[in-house]
């Protein structure tokens, strides 16, 4: 299932003095099976864009096509549930959405809303809890007695339990420790690779973009200012710095080596690529994984 | 959803009304509600209406925001007016059916009540549109000060008030976020039967309460860490100043009162 944006505009509180335009003329395609990253400054409209992906908001102009459903400004709020089942969103700090008495019931809440039977939802809850790295002993505990990181995992499991085709992640690792962050990102990558889930990642961490994404949209003040594969985006470091966007650590380091006179064919994005290129430069053979 | 609510909202500006002392504005608004009940004929209502419109003009806020402020209450107003018209007897009778009747007195009374409602709403909207919430709470604190004599915890109440006001926008944001997150998990807010609607609120209310409690705890710790120990010996950073223009407001209201007393029948 693809998601396509065609000339999408969005304005908050139109026709009031508090009117604020958040998105301008957005054209964007999220292809089935892709791992798309959306980056941009705080307040560039990323979160607004993200809410269009499952029709939480409707464009004030233009069309959003989600699979075969067309969302236009006139679309009414009925029958959007099928879309929401297919597009799961993990919002920033998703632990704030937990409310049930037990972890199991909270994870099963989403599936049950979409008509899954009590029993199946329960099974899904168990499966997803393992998926996010917690064991069965957590099933009957109250979500409010867990640590912040564990609550985050439960919340994410709650979204995964809806078995979405497209998974939208809004800074899923913000506030997690390095280990938890890595585990989370690896889990999303596994879902992407093994189960073919399309992933849309909104993040400030360029290392995550370089490591995982295969397409990038750069957003600035509500406009898409650049899009392409990470390889292309991260070649123009001065442009990125001018836009106050970060650069992957490996690329940053490679750039310093360039300044010292070492030349690369193309700037490496990840530590692995950097190591390969350095080995090649020093006369060795890069090992093909 | 909450965007439509104009009542209780602040609109930044730099007009004469915006710059008035918040104490003057607060007292004046309440005073206006009091003296509007002195009006009892068309001259007095006209005077009150002209006075209100003049104040609105001075505030340089578009009149349509005030009209929008009336909208949420329009059914209540119309209901009251309708009751007034139907059940007031006296003067010439135009129509009668059982206990219902439309009479001359009923009609004039209805119109007066309508004016009274609209003018009161206009004035209170003017107060909130031109006064930042924190200044309002400062004014309330100042005006409550005499109550210290009867051991009323003025400082605590005003602190609660300013914290509450400070967190209204934060809580609204939070509500919106949690609502979105739950909608993404398949909750339909405001759809289905009354019972379904009420059930749908649970996944919204529980997280909101939980986050409010967490926030309160964090805030209390942060306040203690910064040396807060209660009201004794604390100084004020936001100081209210009384200017000549504020005295003018008092004079204007005194004149209005005198005029109303003369004109009422």
Coordinates of C-alpha atoms in Angstrom, one line a residue:
Chain A
X1 CA 0.0 0.0 0.0
X2 CA 1.4 3.3 -1.0
X3 CA 0.7 6.7 0.5
X4 CA 0.8 9.6 -1.9
X5 CA 0.5 13.4 -1.2
X6 CA -0.5 15.7 -4.0
X7 CA -0.1 19.4 -3.5
X8 CA -1.1 19.1 0.1
X9 CA -1.6 22.3 2.2
X10 CA -2.5 22.4 5.8
X11 CA -3.5 25.4 7.9
X12 CA -4.3 25.3 11.6
X13 CA -7.4 27.2 12.7
X14 CA -8.2 28.6 9.3
X15 CA -10.2 31.9 9.2
X16 CA -9.3 33.0 12.7
X17 CA -6.7 35.4 14.0
X18 CA -4.8 32.4 15.3
X19 CA -4.5 31.0 11.7
X20 CA -1.2 29.3 11.1
X21 CA -0.1 27.6 8.0
X22 CA 1.9 24.5 8.6
X23 CA 2.3 22.7 5.3
X24 CA 2.8 24.2 1.8
X25 CA 2.3 22.3 -1.4
X26 CA 3.6 18.9 -0.2
X27 CA 4.2 16.3 -2.9
X28 CA 5.4 13.1 -1.4
X29 CA 5.2 9.3 -2.0
X30 CA 5.8 6.6 0.5
X31 CA 6.2 3.4 -1.4
X32 CA 5.2 0.1 -0.2
X33 CA 8.0 -1.7 1.5
X34 CA 10.2 1.4 1.9
X35 CA 11.9 2.8 4.9
X36 CA 11.3 6.5 4.6
X37 CA 12.8 9.1 7.0
X38 CA 11.4 12.5 7.4
X39 CA 13.8 15.0 8.9
X40 CA 13.7 18.7 9.6
X41 CA 14.0 21.3 12.3
X42 CA 11.7 21.6 15.2
X43 CA 8.5 23.2 14.0
X44 CA 9.1 22.4 10.4
X45 CA 5.8 20.6 10.1
X46 CA 6.9 17.0 10.5
X47 CA 4.4 16.1 13.1
X48 CA 1.6 17.8 11.2
X49 CA 2.6 15.8 8.1
X50 CA 2.6 12.6 10.1
X51 CA -1.0 13.1 11.2
X52 CA -2.0 13.1 7.6
X53 CA -0.7 9.6 7.1
X54 CA -3.7 8.0 8.8
X55 CA -6.2 10.8 8.3
X56 CA -6.1 12.2 11.9
X57 CA -6.2 15.5 10.1
X58 CA -7.4 16.2 6.6
X59 CA -5.6 18.5 4.2
X60 CA -7.0 22.0 3.8
X61 CA -6.0 21.7 0.1
X62 CA -4.8 18.9 -2.1
X63 CA -5.2 15.1 -1.9
X64 CA -3.7 12.4 0.3
X65 CA -4.1 9.0 -1.1
X66 CA -3.7 6.2 1.4
X67 CA -3.9 2.9 -0.5
X68 CA -7.0 3.3 -2.5
X69 CA -8.7 5.8 -0.2
X70 CA -8.5 9.4 -1.2
X71 CA -8.6 12.0 1.6
X72 CA -9.6 15.4 0.5
X73 CA -10.7 18.5 2.5
X74 CA -14.3 17.4 2.1
X75 CA -13.9 13.9 3.3
X76 CA -16.1 13.2 6.3
X77 CA -14.8 11.6 9.5
X78 CA -16.8 8.3 9.0
X79 CA -15.2 5.0 7.9
X80 CA -11.6 6.1 8.5
X81 CA -11.1 3.1 10.8
X82 CA -9.8 0.8 8.1
X83 CA -7.1 3.3 7.3
X84 CA -6.1 3.6 10.9
X85 CA -5.8 -0.2 11.2
X86 CA -3.4 -0.2 8.2
X87 CA -1.4 2.7 9.3
X88 CA -0.1 2.5 12.9
X89 CA 1.4 5.6 14.4
X90 CA 3.7 5.6 17.4
X91 CA 3.6 9.1 18.6
X92 CA 6.3 10.9 20.5
X93 CA 6.4 9.7 24.1
X94 CA 3.8 7.0 23.5
X95 CA 3.9 5.9 27.1
X96 CA 1.4 8.8 27.7
X97 CA -1.3 6.8 26.0
X98 CA -1.4 3.8 28.4
X99 CA -4.5 3.6 30.5
X100 CA -5.7 0.0 31.1
X101 CA -5.3 -1.9 34.3
X102 CA -2.9 -4.5 32.9
X103 CA -0.3 -4.5 30.2
X104 CA -2.1 -7.3 28.4
X105 CA -5.4 -5.4 28.2
X106 CA -3.7 -2.2 27.1
X107 CA -1.9 -3.9 24.2
X108 CA -5.1 -5.7 23.2
X109 CA -7.1 -2.5 23.2
X110 CA -6.1 -1.5 19.7
X111 CA -6.9 -4.9 18.1
X112 CA -10.2 -5.1 20.0
X113 CA -11.2 -1.7 18.6
X114 CA -10.7 -3.1 15.1
X115 CA -13.0 -6.0 15.8
X116 CA -10.5 -8.7 16.8
X117 CA -12.0 -11.2 19.3
X118 CA -11.0 -11.0 23.0
X119 CA -9.1 -14.3 22.8
X120 CA -7.1 -13.4 19.6
X121 CA -6.3 -10.0 21.0
X122 CA -4.9 -11.6 24.1
X123 CA -2.7 -13.9 22.0
X124 CA -1.6 -10.9 20.0
X125 CA -0.7 -9.1 23.2
X126 CA 1.5 -11.9 24.3
X127 CA 3.2 -12.1 21.0
X128 CA 3.9 -8.4 20.7
X129 CA 5.2 -8.1 24.3
X130 CA 7.9 -10.7 23.4
X131 CA 8.5 -8.8 20.2
X132 CA 9.4 -5.6 22.0
X133 CA 11.7 -7.4 24.4
X134 CA 9.6 -7.9 27.6
X135 CA 8.6 -11.4 28.9
X136 CA 5.2 -12.8 29.9
X137 CA 5.7 -11.9 33.5
X138 CA 4.7 -8.3 32.6
X139 CA 1.3 -9.3 31.1
X140 CA -0.7 -8.9 34.3
X141 CA 1.2 -6.0 35.8
X142 CA -0.2 -2.5 35.8
X143 CA 1.4 -0.3 33.1
X144 CA 1.9 2.5 35.7
X145 CA 4.3 0.5 37.8
X146 CA 6.8 0.0 35.0
X147 CA 9.8 2.1 34.3
X148 CA 9.7 4.7 31.6
X149 CA 11.6 2.5 29.1
X150 CA 9.3 -0.4 29.7
X151 CA 6.2 1.7 29.4
X152 CA 7.5 2.9 26.0
X153 CA 7.9 -0.7 24.9
X154 CA 4.4 -1.6 26.0
X155 CA 3.0 1.4 24.2
X156 CA 4.8 0.4 21.0
X157 CA 3.6 -3.2 21.4
X158 CA 0.1 -1.7 21.6
X159 CA 0.5 -0.2 18.1
X160 CA 2.2 -3.3 16.7
X161 CA -0.6 -5.4 17.9
X162 CA -2.9 -3.7 15.3
X163 CA -0.7 -5.5 12.8
X164 CA -0.4 -2.3 10.6
X165 CA 1.0 -2.5 7.1
X166 CA 2.6 0.9 7.5
X167 CA 4.3 1.8 10.8
X168 CA 4.9 5.5 11.5
X169 CA 7.4 6.4 14.2
X170 CA 7.7 9.9 15.6
X171 CA 11.0 10.0 17.4
X172 CA 10.5 6.5 18.9
X173 CA 13.8 6.5 20.8
X174 CA 13.7 10.0 22.3
X175 CA 14.7 9.8 26.0
X176 CA 15.8 6.2 25.9
X177 CA 19.2 5.0 27.0
X178 CA 21.7 4.0 24.3
X179 CA 21.1 0.3 24.7
X180 CA 17.3 0.7 24.6
X181 CA 17.6 3.0 21.6
X182 CA 19.6 0.4 19.7
X183 CA 17.3 -2.5 20.6
X184 CA 14.3 -0.5 19.5
X185 CA 15.8 0.5 16.2
X186 CA 17.0 -3.0 15.5
X187 CA 13.5 -4.3 16.2
X188 CA 11.9 -1.9 13.7
X189 CA 14.5 -2.9 11.1
X190 CA 13.7 -6.6 11.7
X191 CA 10.0 -5.9 11.3
X192 CA 10.8 -4.0 8.1
X193 CA 13.0 -6.7 6.7
X194 CA 11.2 -9.9 7.9
X195 CA 7.6 -8.9 7.8
X196 CA 7.8 -6.3 5.0
X197 CA 6.3 -3.5 7.0
X198 CA 6.7 -0.1 5.5
X199 CA 8.3 2.3 7.9
X200 CA 8.1 6.1 8.1
X201 CA 10.5 7.5 10.6
X202 CA 10.5 11.0 11.9
X203 CA 13.8 11.8 13.7
X204 CA 16.5 14.3 14.6
X205 CA 19.2 11.6 14.7
X206 CA 21.0 11.5 11.4
X207 CA 22.8 8.4 12.4
X208 CA 19.5 6.5 12.4
X209 CA 18.6 7.9 9.0
X210 CA 22.0 6.9 7.6
X211 CA 21.8 3.4 9.2
X212 CA 18.3 2.4 8.4
X213 CA 16.4 4.6 5.9
X214 CA 16.4 4.1 2.2
X215 CA 14.6 7.4 1.3
X216 CA 14.7 10.8 3.0
X217 CA 12.5 13.9 2.9
X218 CA 13.9 17.1 4.3
X219 CA 11.3 19.5 5.6
X220 CA 11.8 23.2 6.3
X221 CA 9.1 25.6 7.4
X222 CA 6.4 23.4 5.9
X223 CA 8.1 22.9 2.5
X224 CA 9.8 19.8 1.3
X225 CA 13.2 21.3 0.4
X226 CA 15.0 18.1 -0.6
X227 CA 14.3 14.4 -1.1
X228 CA 16.3 11.5 -2.2
X229 CA 18.3 8.5 -1.0
X230 CA 20.5 9.1 2.1
X231 CA 23.5 8.7 -0.1
X232 CA 22.6 11.8 -2.1
X233 CA 21.3 13.8 0.8
X234 CA 24.4 13.4 2.9
X235 CA 26.9 14.4 0.2
X236 CA 26.2 18.1 0.6
X237 CA 27.3 18.6 4.2
X238 CA 27.6 22.4 4.0
X239 CA 24.0 22.6 2.8
X240 CA 22.8 20.4 5.7
X241 CA 24.7 22.5 8.2
X242 CA 23.3 25.7 6.7
X243 CA 19.8 24.2 7.3
X244 CA 20.9 23.4 10.8
X245 CA 20.4 19.7 10.3
X246 CA 22.8 17.2 11.6
X247 CA 25.2 15.0 9.7
X248 CA 25.9 11.3 10.5
X249 CA 28.9 10.9 12.8
X250 CA 30.8 8.7 10.2
X251 CA 30.2 11.3 7.5
X252 CA 31.3 14.1 9.8
X253 CA 34.5 12.2 10.6
X254 CA 35.1 11.4 6.9
X255 CA 34.8 15.1 6.1
X256 CA 37.6 15.9 8.6
X257 CA 39.7 13.3 6.9
X258 CA 39.0 15.0 3.6
X259 CA 40.2 18.2 5.1
X260 CA 43.5 16.4 5.9
X261 CA 43.9 15.3 2.3
X262 CA 42.3 11.9 2.2
X263 CA 39.8 11.6 -0.7
X264 CA 36.8 9.3 -0.8
X265 CA 34.8 8.3 -3.9
X266 CA 31.7 9.3 -2.0
X267 CA 31.3 10.3 1.6
X268 CA 30.5 7.2 3.8
X269 CA 27.3 7.3 5.9
X270 CA 27.9 4.6 8.4
X271 CA 30.8 3.4 10.5
X272 CA 30.9 0.2 8.4
X273 CA 31.2 2.0 5.1
X274 CA 33.8 4.3 6.6
X275 CA 35.8 1.4 7.8
X276 CA 35.5 -0.3 4.4
X277 CA 36.6 2.7 2.5
X278 CA 39.6 3.3 4.8
X279 CA 40.7 -0.3 4.4
X280 CA 40.5 0.1 0.7
X281 CA 42.4 3.3 0.7
X282 CA 45.2 1.7 2.7
X283 CA 45.5 -1.0 0.1
X284 CA 43.4 -3.8 1.7
X285 CA 40.2 -5.4 0.5
X286 CA 36.9 -4.4 1.9
X287 CA 35.2 -7.5 3.1
X288 CA 31.8 -8.1 1.6
X289 CA 29.4 -9.0 4.3
Chain B
X1 CA -12.6 21.4 18.7
X2 CA -11.4 23.9 21.3
X3 CA -10.5 26.4 18.6
X4 CA -14.0 27.8 18.4
X5 CA -14.0 28.9 22.0
X6 CA -13.4 32.7 22.0
X7 CA -14.6 33.3 25.6
X8 CA -11.7 33.1 27.9
X9 CA -9.1 33.6 25.3
X10 CA -6.4 36.3 25.2
X11 CA -5.6 38.3 22.1
X12 CA -2.3 40.2 22.2
X13 CA -2.5 43.9 21.4
X14 CA -1.4 47.3 22.4
X15 CA -4.6 49.3 22.6
X16 CA -5.6 51.6 25.5
X17 CA -7.7 48.8 26.9
X18 CA -4.9 46.3 26.7
X19 CA -2.6 48.6 28.7
X20 CA -5.1 49.2 31.5
X21 CA -4.3 47.9 34.9
X22 CA -5.8 44.4 35.2
X23 CA -7.3 45.3 38.6
X24 CA -9.2 48.2 37.1
X25 CA -10.5 46.0 34.3
X26 CA -11.5 43.2 36.5
X27 CA -13.4 45.4 39.0
X28 CA -14.9 47.3 36.1
X29 CA -16.2 44.2 34.4
X30 CA -17.9 43.0 37.6
X31 CA -19.2 46.4 38.3
X32 CA -20.7 46.6 34.8
X33 CA -22.6 43.3 35.4
X34 CA -23.9 44.9 38.6
X35 CA -25.1 48.2 37.1
X36 CA -26.6 46.6 34.0
X37 CA -29.4 45.5 36.2
X38 CA -30.2 49.2 36.9
X39 CA -31.2 49.6 33.2
X40 CA -34.9 49.3 32.8
X41 CA -35.9 51.4 29.8
X42 CA -34.7 51.8 26.2
X43 CA -32.7 55.0 27.0
X44 CA -30.7 53.2 29.7
X45 CA -30.0 50.1 27.5
X46 CA -29.0 52.3 24.7
X47 CA -26.5 54.1 27.0
X48 CA -25.1 50.8 28.2
X49 CA -24.8 49.5 24.7
X50 CA -23.1 52.7 23.5
X51 CA -20.7 52.5 26.4
X52 CA -19.9 48.8 25.7
X53 CA -19.4 49.4 22.0
X54 CA -17.1 52.4 22.8
X55 CA -15.0 50.2 25.0
X56 CA -14.8 47.5 22.3
X57 CA -13.8 50.2 19.8
X58 CA -11.0 51.3 22.1
X59 CA -9.7 47.8 22.4
X60 CA -9.2 47.6 18.6
X61 CA -10.4 44.0 18.6
X62 CA -12.7 43.1 15.7
X63 CA -16.4 43.1 16.7
X64 CA -16.9 39.7 15.1
X65 CA -14.9 38.0 17.9
X66 CA -17.3 39.3 20.4
X67 CA -20.2 38.1 18.4
X68 CA -18.5 34.7 18.1
X69 CA -18.2 34.8 21.9
X70 CA -22.0 35.0 22.2
X71 CA -22.6 32.0 19.9
X72 CA -21.9 29.2 22.3
X73 CA -24.5 30.7 24.7
X74 CA -27.1 31.7 22.1
X75 CA -29.5 28.8 22.9
X76 CA -29.5 29.6 26.6
X77 CA -30.2 33.2 25.8
X78 CA -32.9 32.5 23.3
X79 CA -34.5 30.0 25.7
X80 CA -34.6 32.6 28.5
X81 CA -35.9 35.3 26.2
X82 CA -38.6 32.9 24.9
X83 CA -39.7 32.2 28.5
X84 CA -39.8 35.9 29.3
X85 CA -41.9 36.6 26.2
X86 CA -44.3 33.8 26.8
X87 CA -45.0 34.2 30.4
X88 CA -44.9 38.0 31.0
X89 CA -48.4 39.5 31.2
X90 CA -49.4 43.2 31.0
X91 CA -50.0 45.8 28.4
X92 CA -51.6 45.0 25.1
X93 CA -52.2 41.3 24.4
X94 CA -51.2 40.2 20.8
X95 CA -51.7 36.4 21.1
X96 CA -52.9 34.0 23.7
X97 CA -53.1 30.3 24.0
X98 CA -53.6 28.6 27.4
X99 CA -50.9 29.8 29.8
X100 CA -48.9 31.2 26.9
X101 CA -49.3 34.7 25.8
X102 CA -47.4 37.3 23.9
X103 CA -47.9 40.8 25.3
X104 CA -46.5 44.2 25.0
X105 CA -44.6 43.9 28.3
X106 CA -43.4 40.5 27.4
X107 CA -41.9 41.6 24.2
X108 CA -40.1 44.6 25.7
X109 CA -38.9 42.5 28.6
X110 CA -37.6 39.9 26.2
X111 CA -35.6 42.4 24.2
X112 CA -34.2 43.9 27.4
X113 CA -33.1 40.5 28.7
X114 CA -31.5 39.8 25.4
X115 CA -29.6 43.1 25.5
X116 CA -28.6 42.4 29.1
X117 CA -27.1 39.0 28.2
X118 CA -25.3 40.2 25.2
X119 CA -23.8 43.2 26.9
X120 CA -22.6 41.1 29.9
X121 CA -21.0 38.6 27.6
X122 CA -19.4 41.4 25.5
X123 CA -17.9 43.0 28.6
X124 CA -16.5 39.8 30.0
X125 CA -15.2 38.8 26.6
X126 CA -13.5 42.2 26.4
X127 CA -11.9 41.5 29.8
X128 CA -10.4 38.2 28.8
X129 CA -9.5 39.2 25.2
X130 CA -7.4 42.1 26.4
X131 CA -5.9 40.8 29.6
X132 CA -3.3 38.0 29.8
X133 CA -4.4 35.3 32.2
X134 CA -1.4 35.8 34.5
X135 CA -2.3 39.5 34.9
X136 CA -5.8 38.5 35.8
X137 CA -4.6 36.1 38.5
X138 CA -2.4 38.9 39.8
X139 CA -5.4 41.2 40.0
X140 CA -7.4 38.5 41.8
X141 CA -4.6 38.1 44.3
X142 CA -4.5 41.8 44.9
X143 CA -8.2 42.1 45.4
X144 CA -8.4 39.1 47.7
X145 CA -5.7 40.6 50.0
X146 CA -8.2 42.0 52.6
X147 CA -9.3 38.4 53.2
X148 CA -6.0 37.8 55.0
X149 CA -7.7 39.2 58.0
X150 CA -10.0 36.2 58.2
X151 CA -7.1 33.8 57.6
X152 CA -7.9 33.2 54.0
X153 CA -4.8 31.6 52.3
X154 CA -4.5 34.4 49.7
X155 CA -0.9 33.5 48.6
X156 CA -1.7 29.8 48.2
X157 CA -4.9 30.4 46.3
X158 CA -3.2 32.8 43.9
X159 CA -0.3 30.5 43.4
X160 CA -2.8 27.7 42.6
X161 CA -4.5 30.0 40.2
X162 CA -1.4 31.0 38.3
X163 CA -0.2 27.4 38.1
X164 CA -3.7 26.4 36.9
X165 CA -3.7 29.1 34.3
X166 CA -0.2 28.3 33.2
X167 CA -1.2 24.7 32.6
X168 CA -4.4 25.2 30.7
X169 CA -2.6 25.4 27.3
X170 CA -0.3 22.5 28.2
X171 CA -3.2 20.3 29.2
X172 CA -5.1 21.2 26.1
X173 CA -2.0 20.2 24.0
X174 CA -1.7 17.0 26.0
X175 CA -5.4 16.2 25.5
X176 CA -5.1 16.7 21.8
X177 CA -2.0 14.4 21.6
X178 CA -3.6 11.6 23.7
X179 CA -6.8 11.9 21.7
X180 CA -4.8 11.5 18.5
X181 CA -2.9 8.6 19.8
X182 CA -6.1 6.8 20.9
X183 CA -7.8 7.6 17.6
X184 CA -4.8 6.0 15.9
X185 CA -5.6 2.9 18.0
X186 CA -9.1 2.9 16.8
X187 CA -11.1 4.9 19.3
X188 CA -14.0 6.9 17.9
X189 CA -14.6 10.0 19.9
X190 CA -18.0 11.6 19.8
X191 CA -19.6 8.8 17.8
X192 CA -22.2 6.2 18.6
X193 CA -24.6 6.1 21.5
X194 CA -24.3 8.1 24.6
X195 CA -22.8 5.2 26.5
X196 CA -20.3 4.5 23.8
X197 CA -19.3 8.1 23.8
X198 CA -18.8 8.0 27.5
X199 CA -16.8 4.8 27.3
X200 CA -14.5 6.4 24.7
X201 CA -13.5 9.1 27.2
X202 CA -11.9 6.6 29.5
X203 CA -8.7 6.1 27.4
X204 CA -8.4 9.9 27.3
X205 CA -9.2 10.8 30.9
X206 CA -7.0 8.2 32.7
X207 CA -3.8 9.2 30.9
X208 CA -4.6 12.8 31.4
X209 CA -5.0 12.4 35.1
X210 CA -1.9 10.3 35.4
X211 CA 0.2 12.8 33.5
X212 CA -1.3 15.7 35.6
X213 CA -0.3 13.9 38.8
X214 CA 3.2 13.2 37.4
X215 CA 3.5 16.7 36.3
X216 CA 2.4 18.1 39.7
X217 CA 4.9 16.0 41.5
X218 CA 7.8 17.0 39.2
X219 CA 6.8 20.7 39.5
X220 CA 6.6 20.5 43.3
X221 CA 10.0 19.0 43.5
X222 CA 11.4 21.6 41.1
X223 CA 9.9 24.4 43.1
X224 CA 11.3 23.1 46.4
X225 CA 14.7 22.6 44.7
X226 CA 14.5 26.3 43.9
X227 CA 14.0 27.3 47.5
X228 CA 10.2 27.7 47.6
X229 CA 8.8 27.4 51.1
X230 CA 5.5 29.1 51.0
X231 CA 4.3 32.7 50.9
X232 CA 6.2 34.2 53.9
X233 CA 8.9 36.6 52.9
X234 CA 8.4 36.2 49.2
X235 CA 8.7 39.2 46.9
X236 CA 6.8 40.0 43.8
X237 CA 8.3 40.1 40.3
X238 CA 5.2 41.1 38.4
X239 CA 4.2 44.4 40.0
X240 CA 0.9 46.1 39.0
X241 CA 1.0 49.8 38.4
X242 CA -1.9 52.2 38.7
X243 CA -1.9 54.9 36.1
X244 CA -4.0 58.0 35.3
X245 CA -5.8 56.0 32.6
X246 CA -7.0 53.6 35.2
X247 CA -8.4 56.4 37.3
X248 CA -10.2 57.5 34.1
X249 CA -11.9 54.1 33.9
X250 CA -13.2 54.6 37.5
X251 CA -14.4 58.1 36.5
X252 CA -16.1 56.7 33.4
X253 CA -17.9 54.1 35.4
X254 CA -19.0 56.7 38.0
X255 CA -20.4 58.9 35.2
X256 CA -22.2 55.9 33.7
X257 CA -23.7 55.0 37.0
X258 CA -25.0 58.6 37.5
X259 CA -26.4 58.7 34.0
X260 CA -28.2 55.4 34.5
X261 CA -29.7 56.6 37.7
X262 CA -31.0 59.7 35.9
X263 CA -32.3 58.0 32.9
X264 CA -34.0 55.0 34.5
X265 CA -37.7 55.2 34.9

